[in-house]
Amino acid sequence: MTYDAVVVGIGVAGLTAALRLAEHGRRVLVVAKGVGSTHLAPGRLDILGYAAGGQRIERPAAALGAFLAERPDHPYARVGARTLSESAEWFRARLGYVGSADENFLLPTALGAVKPTAVVPPSAVGGDLRTGGRFLIVGLQGLKDFFPALCAANLQNAAPVRARAVELHPPLGGEHDVNGLGFAGRFEDEPFREAVVRELRITFAPGERVGFPAVLGLREAEGVWRELEERVRTRVFEIPTLPPSVPGIRMFESLRSALRAAGARIVVGDAVVRARTSGRRVEAVVAEAAGRTVEYSGESFVLATGGFASGGLELGSDGAARETVLGLPIAGLPPHGERFSPEYLGVQPFARAGLAVDERLRPLGEDGNVAYENLYAAGATLGGAEPWREASGEGISVATGFAAAEAIVQSTAR
Amino acid sequence: MAALQTDVLVIGGGSTGAGVARDAAMRGLGTVLVERRDLADGTTGRFHGLLHSGGRYVVKDPPAARECVPENAILRRIAADCIEDTGGLFVTTPPDDPAYAEQFLAGCRATGVPVEELPVGEALQREPRLNPRISRAFLVPDAAIDPWKTVWACARSAQAYGARILTYHRVVDLVRSGDRVVGARLANDLTGEEVGVEAAVVVNASGAWAGQIARMAGCDVEIQPGKGIMIAMNHRLVQTVINRCKMPADGDILVPIRTVSVIGTTDVRVPDPDEAPVTQGEVEQMLDEGEVLVPGFRRARALRVWAGVRPLFQETKPGLVSDTRDVSRSHTLLDHARRDGVEGLLTITGGKTTTFRLMAEVTVDAVCEHLGVKRPCRTHEESLPGSQDGGHYWLGARLASREPVPRSEQIVCECELITRRKLEEAIDRRRTVNLDDIRRTLRLGMGPCQGGFCIYRATGILHARHGVDAETANGSLLSFLQERWKGVHPILYGDQLRQAHLDDWIFQGVLNVRELAR
Ligand SMILES: Cc1cc2nc3c(=O)[nH]c(=O)nc-3n(C[C@H](O)[C@H](O)[C@H](O)COP(=O)(O)OP(=O)(O)OC[C@H]3O[C@@H](n4cnc5c(N)ncnc54)[C@H](O)[C@@H]3O)c2cc1C
């Protein structure tokens, strides 16, 4: 069968594009080699946290104009301010999150550094540092991926807050090394929660907001968090920590169920390795799995295969780079030997390498023209951004996934 | 200014200096060892990790080969735990001159390097990833040696015999009284404190920096630093040390070390031993040479690249060449009394880690001569701490030690199987706040993920130790990340680029370390 749209990749960009297309009534297939960065990242929407010069941004939408004046090749310049805000609002509503492109929260990381983020789950909001206050950061013995004392000490230096730390000793049945997912499962047990709350009440001082590592349940997370707030009678919030990311997995599951409910087909485990094309059209993508080859044909295609981190783009040991499905050219690639600055936190010229696209997010070929008229790209495959320096990664994925879907809907209007 | 008095002051905490300090202390001499950074942070911690059988030198430099033979056997005995008995192969690959193999065999026989020719099929069975087109293979007693363990074991042994070890103490000047060196002025680079040491004899064992130290006493020692790069690949591509059977050249040895294997090396003159940058050309050269030994090499992940600096000594003083007490061509012992008319100063430089014990022996013999005492060397008789039971290190050792109690402890570094308790012990024992010191002590963050997961944890654990504030812990984290980046950015491609991005995700995306660097 021929799908209206085939989306390659199931990270935030692929999920967004596919869900938007399904919402428009299109028959959608999502095919992916495996899950994407959702399982690593905090499950929040960073839109624009830092200006080109490194200053922290409080109001992303308002700062966008000045930012794009310095970054004309940025993906945000392709989608425009309106779509950026609309996509953020759509994402917020779809997930039951809080926030918008207008304003950044200032939230603590597990190190106790501050992080500007625009759209977040309700269980993150209590950590907003902009309003000051007193914080109790809670560690869990047995979880090696969260250090409350370091987090609290750094927070006090970074924001006008008072923060202290406590480590609780939840019942782990003799285990000493439990990861975030293991704790998330345990938090869904009533007796475990009871033990945590009991111990917490002893040290908790009224008026303190309580920050936990983001492991408060997986499937029933919302209920777990609300119950903790009620029982401790204060604001409780979650601080994301090392992968596997519990809030990232929650977000993934939530978008995937929405996608299924909207009638899309999802195939995870098939690696798309090439495409069948005819002239300036892509006819089908070809996937390999378990020793067989499958073709998926469609009217339109979205490449949401991720950047160099996810395998959507590839850099060879000889210094040559390419997009991995269609061999599209990479724009903005600095010369071999000058790609990385010796300063880890310096400007990394390589960061901005990626696909160049037209205003409808269609990748450009070697000749500078649109490579295929029915092929679109979204997310980290796109060049022109420095996601880490800007704190813009998820924002780019949602905005371009959203915009790619709109472009497909318009060009194939029925 | 604090002041110390001693018989022997040893400058340099590499294998040579640590060996000299141990030997001197074992002969009952009052000994102080000073190192400007951490022990084995100079060339010794940046070398190739090969305990030479001597095979590499049998044709080009037979005296060096002859030295390696007994020293290899002695270190296997006294430093057993620092050594993995991998064995070594010399293989003739297609580009190599086949005639060299016969010269090699003859050289081994002449110098006493134990050698056995293996049928090619057997060699390939032993090392299935090896280039199947090799035409000959020879087995020799090469091995892998851990520099940090070795140097620390020497230091601990020296301490047990009364020596003092001062790390992060930099020699800023030598003190002369007339034509005699009588001591040194040190700066503690952690506290800024100045320390004076009075010594009857000063041993300059500062490797590629030996010229700088000698100059402080007014002696002109011309050292040409020669840089060599090495690249660690993400797993044990081979289990045996693999050498190309040809005249020694660049990129012709692959050494399996712990969880990785290391290809090397090059030899490029550099003006300053503290400035040894890795060039793209050298990286390409190593990958190409790796491809000759193990086809598909370029598709394996390159984890980290670094450079070590050889001291190349050239006697520039006309007519004095014969006075340098040149024990062999591989190392140099200079007696500055004879050479420059400056009493109380000896310089020992060059050589190899494989022969460090011998270098220490001849040096301390000269020290004894200066002090007018006669005491025999015993370093070849007594095992180093940790090696007394004579068992070699083996790859599964850490796993085996954890297996009886699999879930009883937290693992902080999954790649190198380091438990939280081990990490805490090391932080306390080393009394350090520098995660790079801990890296060298435990191999923390040296495995395939290069600290992606463990370094945040180690930072948190460091901060939780007594008296370490958040700023110190943050600083240690940031400098670890910077050090790591130095070794990673020249080799980012393929899957290792993906790994680096995963680490960026953690440190920049999740933790936002950038805010701590403001
Ligand atoms: C690329 C390369 C690969 C090698 N591979 C091998 C191998 O596989 N097998 C082998 O056996 N040998 C190998 N070698 C040789 C071996 O590494 C060296 O011979 C050995 O490490 C030298 O030890 P050292 O103690 O003399 O010097 P170093 O280890 O360099 O020690 C000198 C010390 O002096 C310190 N210092 C300098 N200035 C001062 C100061 N002002 N105050 C206080 N301290 C100071 C430095 O910090 C340094 O730690 C290799 C060498 C290189 C360069």
Short mmCIF file of N, CA, C and O in Angstrom, two decimals, chain B residues 231-237 259-262 299-304 446-450 495-496 499:
data_model
loop_
_atom_site.label_atom_id
_atom_site.label_comp_id
_atom_site.label_asym_id
_atom_site.label_seq_id
_atom_site.Cartn_x
_atom_site.Cartn_y
_atom_site.Cartn_z
N ILE B 231 46.59 6.14 19.59
CA ILE B 231 45.13 6.19 19.58
C ILE B 231 44.59 4.92 20.23
O ILE B 231 44.97 3.81 19.84
N ALA B 232 43.69 5.11 21.21
CA ALA B 232 43.05 3.95 21.84
C ALA B 232 41.77 3.62 21.07
O ALA B 232 40.96 4.50 20.83
N MET B 233 41.62 2.37 20.68
CA MET B 233 40.43 1.93 19.98
C MET B 233 39.49 1.25 20.98
O MET B 233 39.95 0.69 21.97
N ASN B 234 38.19 1.26 20.67
CA ASN B 234 37.23 0.97 21.74
C ASN B 234 37.14 -0.47 22.22
O ASN B 234 36.41 -0.73 23.15
N HIS B 235 37.78 -1.41 21.60
CA HIS B 235 37.88 -2.67 22.32
C HIS B 235 39.15 -3.41 21.98
O HIS B 235 40.00 -2.87 21.29
N ARG B 236 39.22 -4.62 22.50
CA ARG B 236 40.44 -5.38 22.28
C ARG B 236 40.36 -5.99 20.89
O ARG B 236 39.88 -7.11 20.74
N LEU B 237 40.84 -5.27 19.91
CA LEU B 237 40.83 -5.79 18.55
C LEU B 237 41.71 -7.03 18.48
O LEU B 237 41.51 -7.91 17.66
N THR B 259 40.63 -2.67 28.66
CA THR B 259 39.45 -2.86 27.81
C THR B 259 39.63 -2.32 26.40
O THR B 259 38.70 -2.35 25.61
N VAL B 260 40.79 -1.78 26.08
CA VAL B 260 40.98 -1.13 24.78
C VAL B 260 42.20 -1.70 24.07
O VAL B 260 42.91 -2.55 24.60
N SER B 261 42.45 -1.24 22.84
CA SER B 261 43.75 -1.53 22.22
C SER B 261 44.30 -0.24 21.63
O SER B 261 43.55 0.61 21.18
N VAL B 262 45.62 -0.11 21.66
CA VAL B 262 46.25 1.17 21.37
C VAL B 262 47.22 1.02 20.20
O VAL B 262 48.12 0.18 20.22
N ARG B 299 36.79 1.28 10.75
CA ARG B 299 35.38 1.22 11.15
C ARG B 299 35.23 1.03 12.66
O ARG B 299 34.14 1.17 13.20
N ALA B 300 36.29 0.70 13.35
CA ALA B 300 36.22 0.59 14.81
C ALA B 300 36.21 2.01 15.38
O ALA B 300 36.60 2.96 14.72
N ARG B 301 35.74 2.14 16.60
CA ARG B 301 35.69 3.46 17.22
C ARG B 301 37.05 3.85 17.78
O ARG B 301 37.65 3.09 18.53
N ALA B 302 37.50 5.05 17.45
CA ALA B 302 38.71 5.59 18.08
C ALA B 302 38.26 6.35 19.31
O ALA B 302 37.42 7.23 19.22
N LEU B 303 38.78 5.97 20.48
CA LEU B 303 38.28 6.53 21.73
C LEU B 303 38.99 7.79 22.16
O LEU B 303 38.41 8.71 22.71
N ARG B 304 40.27 7.80 21.96
CA ARG B 304 41.04 8.89 22.53
C ARG B 304 42.41 8.90 21.89
O ARG B 304 42.97 7.86 21.59
N MET B 446 38.18 5.74 31.58
CA MET B 446 39.10 5.42 30.48
C MET B 446 38.52 4.39 29.53
O MET B 446 39.15 4.04 28.54
N GLY B 447 37.35 3.88 29.83
CA GLY B 447 36.78 2.83 28.98
C GLY B 447 36.03 3.39 27.79
O GLY B 447 36.17 4.56 27.46
N PRO B 448 35.22 2.54 27.16
CA PRO B 448 34.56 2.92 25.92
C PRO B 448 33.70 4.19 26.00
O PRO B 448 33.57 4.89 25.01
N CYS B 449 33.09 4.54 27.14
CA CYS B 449 32.25 5.74 27.13
C CYS B 449 33.02 6.98 27.56
O CYS B 449 32.48 8.08 27.56
N GLN B 450 34.29 6.82 27.91
CA GLN B 450 35.16 7.95 28.22
C GLN B 450 34.53 8.91 29.23
O GLN B 450 34.54 10.12 29.06
N ASP B 495 31.13 6.20 14.75
CA ASP B 495 30.38 5.94 15.98
C ASP B 495 30.93 6.68 17.18
O ASP B 495 30.22 6.92 18.15
N GLN B 496 32.20 7.03 17.14
CA GLN B 496 32.73 7.77 18.29
C GLN B 496 32.17 9.19 18.32
O GLN B 496 32.00 9.76 19.38
N GLN B 499 29.06 8.75 20.09
CA GLN B 499 29.31 8.63 21.52
C GLN B 499 29.56 10.01 22.13
O GLN B 499 29.05 10.35 23.20
#
